[in-house]
Tab-separated table of C-alpha atoms and ligand atoms in Angstrom:
chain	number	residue	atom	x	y	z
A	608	UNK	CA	0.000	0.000	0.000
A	609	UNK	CA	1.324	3.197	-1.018
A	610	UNK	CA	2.107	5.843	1.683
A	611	UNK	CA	1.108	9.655	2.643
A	612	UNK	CA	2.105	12.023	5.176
A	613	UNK	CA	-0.716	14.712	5.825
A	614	UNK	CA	-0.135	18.140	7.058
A	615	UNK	CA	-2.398	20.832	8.237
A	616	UNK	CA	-4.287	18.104	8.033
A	617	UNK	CA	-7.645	19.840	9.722
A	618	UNK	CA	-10.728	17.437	10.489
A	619	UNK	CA	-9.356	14.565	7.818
A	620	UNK	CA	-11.514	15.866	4.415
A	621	UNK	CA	-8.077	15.240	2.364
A	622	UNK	CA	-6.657	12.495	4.045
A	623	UNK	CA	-10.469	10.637	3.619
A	624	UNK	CA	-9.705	11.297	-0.542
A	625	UNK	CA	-6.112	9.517	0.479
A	626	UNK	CA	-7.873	6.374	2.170
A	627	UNK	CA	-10.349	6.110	-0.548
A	628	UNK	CA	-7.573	6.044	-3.424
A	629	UNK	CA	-5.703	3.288	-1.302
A	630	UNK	CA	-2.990	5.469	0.274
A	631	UNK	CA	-1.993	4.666	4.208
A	632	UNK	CA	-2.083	8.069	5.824
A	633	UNK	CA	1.264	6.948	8.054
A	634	UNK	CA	1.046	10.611	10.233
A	635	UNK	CA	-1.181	13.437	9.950
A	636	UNK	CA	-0.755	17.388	11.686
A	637	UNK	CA	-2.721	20.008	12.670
A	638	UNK	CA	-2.632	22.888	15.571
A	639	UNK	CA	-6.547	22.367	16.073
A	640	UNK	CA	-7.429	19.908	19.183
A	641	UNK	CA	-10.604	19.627	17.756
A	642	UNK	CA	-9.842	18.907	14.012
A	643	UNK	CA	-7.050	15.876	16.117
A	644	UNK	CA	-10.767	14.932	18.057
A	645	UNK	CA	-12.396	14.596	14.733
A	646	UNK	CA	-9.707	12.926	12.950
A	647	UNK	CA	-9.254	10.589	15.650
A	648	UNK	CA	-12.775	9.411	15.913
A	649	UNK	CA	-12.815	8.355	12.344
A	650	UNK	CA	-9.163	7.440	10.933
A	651	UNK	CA	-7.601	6.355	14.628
A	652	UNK	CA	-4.991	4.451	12.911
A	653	UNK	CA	-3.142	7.608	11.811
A	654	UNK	CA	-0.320	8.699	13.839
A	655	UNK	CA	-1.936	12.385	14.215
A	656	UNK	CA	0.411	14.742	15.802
A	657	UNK	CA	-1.261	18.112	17.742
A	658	UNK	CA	0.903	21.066	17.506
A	659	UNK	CA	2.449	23.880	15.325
A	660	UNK	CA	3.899	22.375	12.256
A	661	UNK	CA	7.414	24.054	13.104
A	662	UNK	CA	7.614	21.938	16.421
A	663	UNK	CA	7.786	18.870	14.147
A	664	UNK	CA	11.756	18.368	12.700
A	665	UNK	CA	11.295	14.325	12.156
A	666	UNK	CA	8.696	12.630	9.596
A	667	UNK	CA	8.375	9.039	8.426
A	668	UNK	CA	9.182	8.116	4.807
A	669	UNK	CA	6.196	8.347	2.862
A	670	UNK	CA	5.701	8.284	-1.036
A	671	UNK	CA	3.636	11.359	-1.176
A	672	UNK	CA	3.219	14.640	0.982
A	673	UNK	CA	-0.473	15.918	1.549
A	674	UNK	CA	-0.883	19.694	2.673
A	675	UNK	CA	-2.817	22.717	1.986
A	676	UNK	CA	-1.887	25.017	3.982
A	677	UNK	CA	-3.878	27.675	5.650
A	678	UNK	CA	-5.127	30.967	3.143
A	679	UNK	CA	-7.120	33.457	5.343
A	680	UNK	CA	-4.764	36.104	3.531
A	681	UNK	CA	-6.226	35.257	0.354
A	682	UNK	CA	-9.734	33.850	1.051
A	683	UNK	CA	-12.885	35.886	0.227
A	684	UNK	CA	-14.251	35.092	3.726
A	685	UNK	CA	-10.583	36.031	5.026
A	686	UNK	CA	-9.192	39.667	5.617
A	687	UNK	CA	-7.437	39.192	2.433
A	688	UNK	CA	-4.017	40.611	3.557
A	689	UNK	CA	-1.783	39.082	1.502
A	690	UNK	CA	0.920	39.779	3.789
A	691	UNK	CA	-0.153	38.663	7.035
A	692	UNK	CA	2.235	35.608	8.526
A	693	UNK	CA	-0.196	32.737	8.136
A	694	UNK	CA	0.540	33.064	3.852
A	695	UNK	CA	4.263	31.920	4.511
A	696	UNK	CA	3.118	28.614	6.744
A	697	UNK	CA	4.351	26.856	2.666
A	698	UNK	CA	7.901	27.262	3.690
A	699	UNK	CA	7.100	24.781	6.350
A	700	UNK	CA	5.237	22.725	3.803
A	701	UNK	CA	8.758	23.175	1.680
A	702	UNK	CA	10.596	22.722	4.594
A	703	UNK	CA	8.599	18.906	4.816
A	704	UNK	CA	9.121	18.045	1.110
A	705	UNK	CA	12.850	18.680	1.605
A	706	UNK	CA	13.143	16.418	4.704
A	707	UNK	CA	10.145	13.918	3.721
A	708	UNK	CA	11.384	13.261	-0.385
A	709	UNK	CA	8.305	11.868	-1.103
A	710	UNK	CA	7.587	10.898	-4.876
A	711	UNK	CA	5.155	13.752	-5.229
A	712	UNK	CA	3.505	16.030	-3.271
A	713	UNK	CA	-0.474	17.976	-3.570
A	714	UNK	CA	-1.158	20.791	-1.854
A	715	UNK	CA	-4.083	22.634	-2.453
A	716	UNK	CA	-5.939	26.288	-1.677
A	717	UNK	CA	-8.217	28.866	-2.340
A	718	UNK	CA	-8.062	30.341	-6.047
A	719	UNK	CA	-7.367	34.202	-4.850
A	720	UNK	CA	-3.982	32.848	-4.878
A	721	UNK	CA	-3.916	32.732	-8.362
A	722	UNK	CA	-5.298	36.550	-8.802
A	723	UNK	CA	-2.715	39.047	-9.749
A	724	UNK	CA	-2.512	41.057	-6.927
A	725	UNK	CA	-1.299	37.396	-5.054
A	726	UNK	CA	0.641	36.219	-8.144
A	727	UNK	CA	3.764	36.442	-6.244
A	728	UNK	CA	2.907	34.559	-3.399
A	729	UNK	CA	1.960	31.596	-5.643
A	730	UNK	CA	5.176	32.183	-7.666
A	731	UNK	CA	7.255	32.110	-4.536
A	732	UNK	CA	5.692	28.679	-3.439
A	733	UNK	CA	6.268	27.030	-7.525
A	734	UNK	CA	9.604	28.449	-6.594
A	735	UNK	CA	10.196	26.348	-3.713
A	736	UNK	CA	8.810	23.658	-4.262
A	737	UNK	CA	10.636	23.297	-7.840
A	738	UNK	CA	14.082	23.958	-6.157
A	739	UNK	CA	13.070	21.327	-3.648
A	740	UNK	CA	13.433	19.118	-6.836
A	741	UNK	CA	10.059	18.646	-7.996
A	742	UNK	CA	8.196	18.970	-11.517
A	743	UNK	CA	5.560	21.255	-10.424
A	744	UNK	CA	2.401	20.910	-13.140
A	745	UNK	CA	1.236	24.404	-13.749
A	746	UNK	CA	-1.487	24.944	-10.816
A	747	UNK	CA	-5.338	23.933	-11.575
A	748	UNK	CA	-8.320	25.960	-10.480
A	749	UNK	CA	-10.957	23.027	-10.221
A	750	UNK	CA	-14.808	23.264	-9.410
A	751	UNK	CA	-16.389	20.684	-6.953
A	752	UNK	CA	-18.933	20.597	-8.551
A	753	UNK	CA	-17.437	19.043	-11.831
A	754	UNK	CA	-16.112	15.801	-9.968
A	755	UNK	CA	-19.201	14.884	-8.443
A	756	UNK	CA	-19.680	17.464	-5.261
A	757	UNK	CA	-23.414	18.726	-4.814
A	758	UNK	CA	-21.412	22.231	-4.065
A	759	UNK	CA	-19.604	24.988	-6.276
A	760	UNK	CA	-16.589	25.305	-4.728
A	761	UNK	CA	-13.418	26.636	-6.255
A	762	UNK	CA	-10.099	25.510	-5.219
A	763	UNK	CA	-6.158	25.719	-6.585
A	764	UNK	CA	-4.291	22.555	-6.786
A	765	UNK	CA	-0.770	22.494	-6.728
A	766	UNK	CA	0.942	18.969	-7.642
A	767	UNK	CA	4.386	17.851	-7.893
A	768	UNK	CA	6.335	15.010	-9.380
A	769	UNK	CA	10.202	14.438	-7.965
A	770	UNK	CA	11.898	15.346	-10.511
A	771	UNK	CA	14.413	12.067	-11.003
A	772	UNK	CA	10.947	9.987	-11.861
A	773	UNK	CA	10.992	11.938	-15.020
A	774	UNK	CA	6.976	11.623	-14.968
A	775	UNK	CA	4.716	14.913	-15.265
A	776	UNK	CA	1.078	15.237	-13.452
A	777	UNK	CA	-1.783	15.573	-15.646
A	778	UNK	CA	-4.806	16.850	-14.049
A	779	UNK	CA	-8.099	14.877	-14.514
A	780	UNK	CA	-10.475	16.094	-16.660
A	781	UNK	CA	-14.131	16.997	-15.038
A	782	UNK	CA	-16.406	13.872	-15.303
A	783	UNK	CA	-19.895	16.071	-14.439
A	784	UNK	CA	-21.243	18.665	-16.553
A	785	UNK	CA	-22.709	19.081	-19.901
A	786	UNK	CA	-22.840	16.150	-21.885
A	787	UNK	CA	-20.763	14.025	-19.051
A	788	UNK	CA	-22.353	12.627	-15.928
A	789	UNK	CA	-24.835	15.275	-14.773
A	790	UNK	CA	-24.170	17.312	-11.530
A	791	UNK	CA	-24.865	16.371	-8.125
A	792	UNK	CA	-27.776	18.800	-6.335
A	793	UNK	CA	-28.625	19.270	-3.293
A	794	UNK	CA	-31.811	17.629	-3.746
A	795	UNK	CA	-29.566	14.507	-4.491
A	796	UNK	CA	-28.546	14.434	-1.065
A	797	UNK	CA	-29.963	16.610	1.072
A	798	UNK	CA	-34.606	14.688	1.619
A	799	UNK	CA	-36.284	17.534	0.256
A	800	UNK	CA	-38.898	15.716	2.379
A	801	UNK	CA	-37.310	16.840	5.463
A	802	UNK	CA	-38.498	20.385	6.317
A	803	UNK	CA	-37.213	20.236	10.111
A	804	UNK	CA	-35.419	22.565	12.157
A	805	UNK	CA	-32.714	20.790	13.746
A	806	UNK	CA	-32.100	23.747	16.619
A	807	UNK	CA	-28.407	23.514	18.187
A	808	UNK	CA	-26.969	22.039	15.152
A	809	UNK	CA	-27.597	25.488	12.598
A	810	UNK	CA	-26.725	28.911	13.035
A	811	UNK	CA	-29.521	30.138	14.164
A	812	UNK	CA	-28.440	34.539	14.589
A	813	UNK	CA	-29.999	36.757	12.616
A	814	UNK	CA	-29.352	37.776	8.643
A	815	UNK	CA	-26.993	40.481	8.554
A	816	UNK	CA	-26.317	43.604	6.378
A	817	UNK	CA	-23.128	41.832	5.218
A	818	UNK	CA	-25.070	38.267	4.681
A	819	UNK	CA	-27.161	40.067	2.883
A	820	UNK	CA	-24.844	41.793	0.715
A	821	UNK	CA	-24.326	38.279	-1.524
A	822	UNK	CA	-26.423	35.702	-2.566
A	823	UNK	CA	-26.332	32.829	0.013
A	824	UNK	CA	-29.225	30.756	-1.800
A	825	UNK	CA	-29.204	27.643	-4.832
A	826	UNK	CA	-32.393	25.901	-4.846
A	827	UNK	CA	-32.640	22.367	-4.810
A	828	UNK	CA	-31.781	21.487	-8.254
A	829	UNK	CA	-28.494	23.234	-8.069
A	830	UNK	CA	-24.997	22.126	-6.405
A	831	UNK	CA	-25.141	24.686	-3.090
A	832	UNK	CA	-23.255	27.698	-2.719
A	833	UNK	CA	-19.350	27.115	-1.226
A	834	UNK	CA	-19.402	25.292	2.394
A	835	UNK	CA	-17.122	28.749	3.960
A	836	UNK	CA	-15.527	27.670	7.884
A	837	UNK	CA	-17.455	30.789	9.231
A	838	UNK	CA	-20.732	29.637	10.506
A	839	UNK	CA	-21.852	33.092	9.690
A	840	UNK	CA	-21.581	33.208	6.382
A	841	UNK	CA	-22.989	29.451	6.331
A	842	UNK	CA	-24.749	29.279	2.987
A	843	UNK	CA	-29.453	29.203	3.008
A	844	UNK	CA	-30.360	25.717	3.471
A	845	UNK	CA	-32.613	25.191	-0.299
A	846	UNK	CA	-36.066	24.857	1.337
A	847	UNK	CA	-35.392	28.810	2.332
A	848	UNK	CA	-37.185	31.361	0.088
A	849	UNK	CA	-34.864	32.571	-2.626
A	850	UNK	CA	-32.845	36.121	-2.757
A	851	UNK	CA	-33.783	38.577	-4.456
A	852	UNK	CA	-31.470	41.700	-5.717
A	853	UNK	CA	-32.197	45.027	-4.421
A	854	UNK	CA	-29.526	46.815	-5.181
A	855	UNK	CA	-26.130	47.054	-5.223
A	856	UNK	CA	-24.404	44.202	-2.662
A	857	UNK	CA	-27.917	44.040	-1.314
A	858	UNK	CA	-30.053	41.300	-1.527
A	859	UNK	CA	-33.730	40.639	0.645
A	860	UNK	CA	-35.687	37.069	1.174
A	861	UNK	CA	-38.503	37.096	-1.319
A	862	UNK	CA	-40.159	35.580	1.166
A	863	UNK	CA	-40.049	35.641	4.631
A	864	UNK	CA	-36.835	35.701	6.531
A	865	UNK	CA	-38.355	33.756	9.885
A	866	UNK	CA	-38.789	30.387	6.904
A	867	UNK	CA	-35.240	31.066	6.277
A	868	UNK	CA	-32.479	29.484	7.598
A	869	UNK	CA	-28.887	28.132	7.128
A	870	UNK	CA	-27.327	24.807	6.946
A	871	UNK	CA	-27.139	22.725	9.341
A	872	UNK	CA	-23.195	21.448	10.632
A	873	UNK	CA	-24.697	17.748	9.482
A	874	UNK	CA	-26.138	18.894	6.002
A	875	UNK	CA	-22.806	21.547	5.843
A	876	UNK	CA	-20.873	17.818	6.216
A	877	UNK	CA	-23.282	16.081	3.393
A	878	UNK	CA	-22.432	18.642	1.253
A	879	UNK	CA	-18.867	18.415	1.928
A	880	UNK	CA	-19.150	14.874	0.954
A	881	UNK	CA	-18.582	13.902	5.148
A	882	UNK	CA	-21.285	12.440	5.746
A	883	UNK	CA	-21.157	9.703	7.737
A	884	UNK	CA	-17.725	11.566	9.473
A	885	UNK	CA	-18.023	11.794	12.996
A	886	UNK	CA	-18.035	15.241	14.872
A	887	UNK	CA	-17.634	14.637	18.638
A	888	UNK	CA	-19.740	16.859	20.708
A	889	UNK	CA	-17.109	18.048	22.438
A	890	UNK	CA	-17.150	21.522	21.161
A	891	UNK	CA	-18.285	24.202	19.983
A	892	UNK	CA	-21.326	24.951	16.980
A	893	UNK	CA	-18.695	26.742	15.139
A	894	UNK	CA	-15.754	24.825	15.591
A	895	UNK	CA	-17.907	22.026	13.822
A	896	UNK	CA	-18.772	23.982	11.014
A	897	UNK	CA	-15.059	25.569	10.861
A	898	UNK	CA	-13.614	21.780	10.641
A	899	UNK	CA	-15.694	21.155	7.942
A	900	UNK	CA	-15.679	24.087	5.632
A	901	UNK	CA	-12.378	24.227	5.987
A	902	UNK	CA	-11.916	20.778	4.152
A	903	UNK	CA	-11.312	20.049	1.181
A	904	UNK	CA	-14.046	17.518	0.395
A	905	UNK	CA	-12.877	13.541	0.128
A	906	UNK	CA	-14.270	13.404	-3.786
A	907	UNK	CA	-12.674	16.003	-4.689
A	908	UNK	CA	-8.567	15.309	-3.228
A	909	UNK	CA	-9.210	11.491	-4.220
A	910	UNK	CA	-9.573	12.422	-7.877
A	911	UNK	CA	-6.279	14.379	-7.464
A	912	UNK	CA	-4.714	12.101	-6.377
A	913	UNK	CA	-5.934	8.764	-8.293
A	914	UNK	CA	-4.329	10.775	-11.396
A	915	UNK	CA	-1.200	10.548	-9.985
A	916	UNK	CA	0.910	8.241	-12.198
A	917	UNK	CA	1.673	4.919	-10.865
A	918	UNK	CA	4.921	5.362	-10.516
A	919	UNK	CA	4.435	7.078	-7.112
A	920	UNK	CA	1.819	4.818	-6.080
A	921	UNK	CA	3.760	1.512	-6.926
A	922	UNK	CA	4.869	1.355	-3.066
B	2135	LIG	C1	-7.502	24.543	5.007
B	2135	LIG	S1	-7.361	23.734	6.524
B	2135	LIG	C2	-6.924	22.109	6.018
B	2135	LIG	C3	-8.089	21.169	5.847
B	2135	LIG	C4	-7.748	19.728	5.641
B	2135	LIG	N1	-6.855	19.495	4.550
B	2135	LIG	C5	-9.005	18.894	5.447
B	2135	LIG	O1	-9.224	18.398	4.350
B	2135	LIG	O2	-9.796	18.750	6.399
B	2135	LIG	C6	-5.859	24.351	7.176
B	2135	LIG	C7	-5.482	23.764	8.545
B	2135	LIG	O3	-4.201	24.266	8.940
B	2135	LIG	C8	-4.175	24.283	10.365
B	2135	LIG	N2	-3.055	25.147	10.806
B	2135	LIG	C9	-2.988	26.493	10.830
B	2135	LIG	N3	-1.795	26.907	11.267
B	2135	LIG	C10	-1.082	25.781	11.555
B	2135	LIG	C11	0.232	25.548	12.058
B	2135	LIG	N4	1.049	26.562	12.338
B	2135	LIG	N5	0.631	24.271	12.229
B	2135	LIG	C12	-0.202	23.235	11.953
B	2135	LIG	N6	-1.452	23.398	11.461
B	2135	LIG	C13	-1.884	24.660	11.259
B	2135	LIG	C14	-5.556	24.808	10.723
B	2135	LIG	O4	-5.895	24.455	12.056
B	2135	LIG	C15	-6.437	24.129	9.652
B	2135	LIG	O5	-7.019	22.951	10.156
């Protein structure tokens, strides 16, 4: 069985993707107690290691290197200071790949990275990853939606091949959209039939000016809006009336607001494609929903990674 090392390796979404394309997660990271509490109550074989990833100076051998590191400086839901200390955490993910040598590596983020204004940050990561001596496939913005997720969600992958296998990644084409398999909605997996209000598992505080200055709605026959790790900013569950523009960053139920309401942490995890994953209620409302919007959803890293050539995966 082939081998991974996971780092930042939040609630498990990634490392789930790993499993599922026959990879043995041999030790996993994260600074979160609760994403370790998460992890451990549904992958306890892992060898997952609580702490800041610069406390960690030994790793197993593994054949590949699984990380994607944190983005608030670039995220849409994040203060979007590109220069804030959390964007450099990929020198420690460099820092791995040097000591680690794994076959190849995935890391993978939110697409702001790739806007111009951040086009150096993403440059200086190709850079060190490449000098780390790895062929680094030109980074892929890929929609959940188009590899099976009920959800639009945007991400950057960024995969690398050591360089003496003389092999080159290929990212894998989409296999749902027009005229391939068709896309996953929320009616799919959400029971339309069930209009309850599961109180203590939503969040259940009032609409704000700012949730109200996007669109937070898809109706059921649409993939839902991105799963964000702010509860806040959760998107409408679909059996909430619609949004309607009003103006400019302004939007108003067309309906009433009190039959409104947003996802639940359990429907947030459906979406997500965790369902099933165990959340221990242990803490927190929003440090369930953070775990799981922070993610990246099983389908979605498995795909990734199954198109990795065989090479790597030839233990
Ligand atoms: C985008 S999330 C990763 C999600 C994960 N790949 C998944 O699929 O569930 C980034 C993670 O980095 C963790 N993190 C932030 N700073 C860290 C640090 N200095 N050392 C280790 N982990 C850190 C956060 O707690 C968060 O869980």
């Amino acid at each position: 069985m082939p081998t991974a090392i996971s780092l930042f390796t939040g609630c498990g979404g990634s490392d789930k993707g790993l499993v599922n394309a026959g990879y043995q997660v041999v030790m996993a990271n994260d600074i979160m107690p609760y994403a370790k509490e998460v992890y451990a109550a549904n992958l306890p074989e892992t060898d997952f290691r609580l702490g800041g990833i610069a406390e960690i100076t030994k790793f197993p051998p593994a054949d590949l290197l699984a990380g994607c590191y944190p983005c608030q400086g670039y995220s849409q839901g994040g203060a979007r200071d590109a220069t804030r200390k959390i964007n450099t955490l990929y020198e420690e993910f460099g820092r791995a790949l040097r000591a680690i040598r794994p076959k190849a590596f995935i890391a993978e983020n939110v697409p702001g990275m790739a806007r111009s204004n951040n086009r150096h940050f993403l440059d200086s990561q190709l850079q060190n990853f490449g000098t780390a001596g790895y062929n680094v496939a030109f980074p892929k913005i890929v929609n959940g939606a188009e590899y099976g997720l009920p959800q639009e969600r945007r991400r950057i992958f960024i995969v690398g091949i050591r360089s003496d296998l003389g092999i080159e990644y290929q990212f894998p084409n989409p296999t749902h959209g027009p005229s391939l398999k068709p896309i996953v909605t929320q009616a799919d997996c959400l029971s339309e039939t069930d209009r309850t209000w599961p109180h203590g598992d939503f969040y259940d505080k009032t609409f704000h000016w700012y949730y109200l200055s996007r669109d937070r709605y898809r109706g059921w026959n649409r993939p839902s809006k991105t799963v964000l790790a702010n509860a806040r900013h959760m998107p409408l569950h679909p059996m909430s009336p619609p949004l309607v523009k009003v103006g400019p960053d302004q939007w108003k139920f067309d309906g009433s607001a009190d039959e409104a309401r947003r996802l639940s942490y359990k429907e947030a995890a459906v979406l997500q494609d965790l369902g099933g994953w165990v959340f221990p209620d242990t803490a927190s409302l929003m440090s369930k929903y953070k775990v799981i919007g922070n993610a990246v959803p099983p389908i979605l890293f498995q795909r990734v990674v199954e198109a990795v050539p065989q090479e790597v995966s030839n233990a």
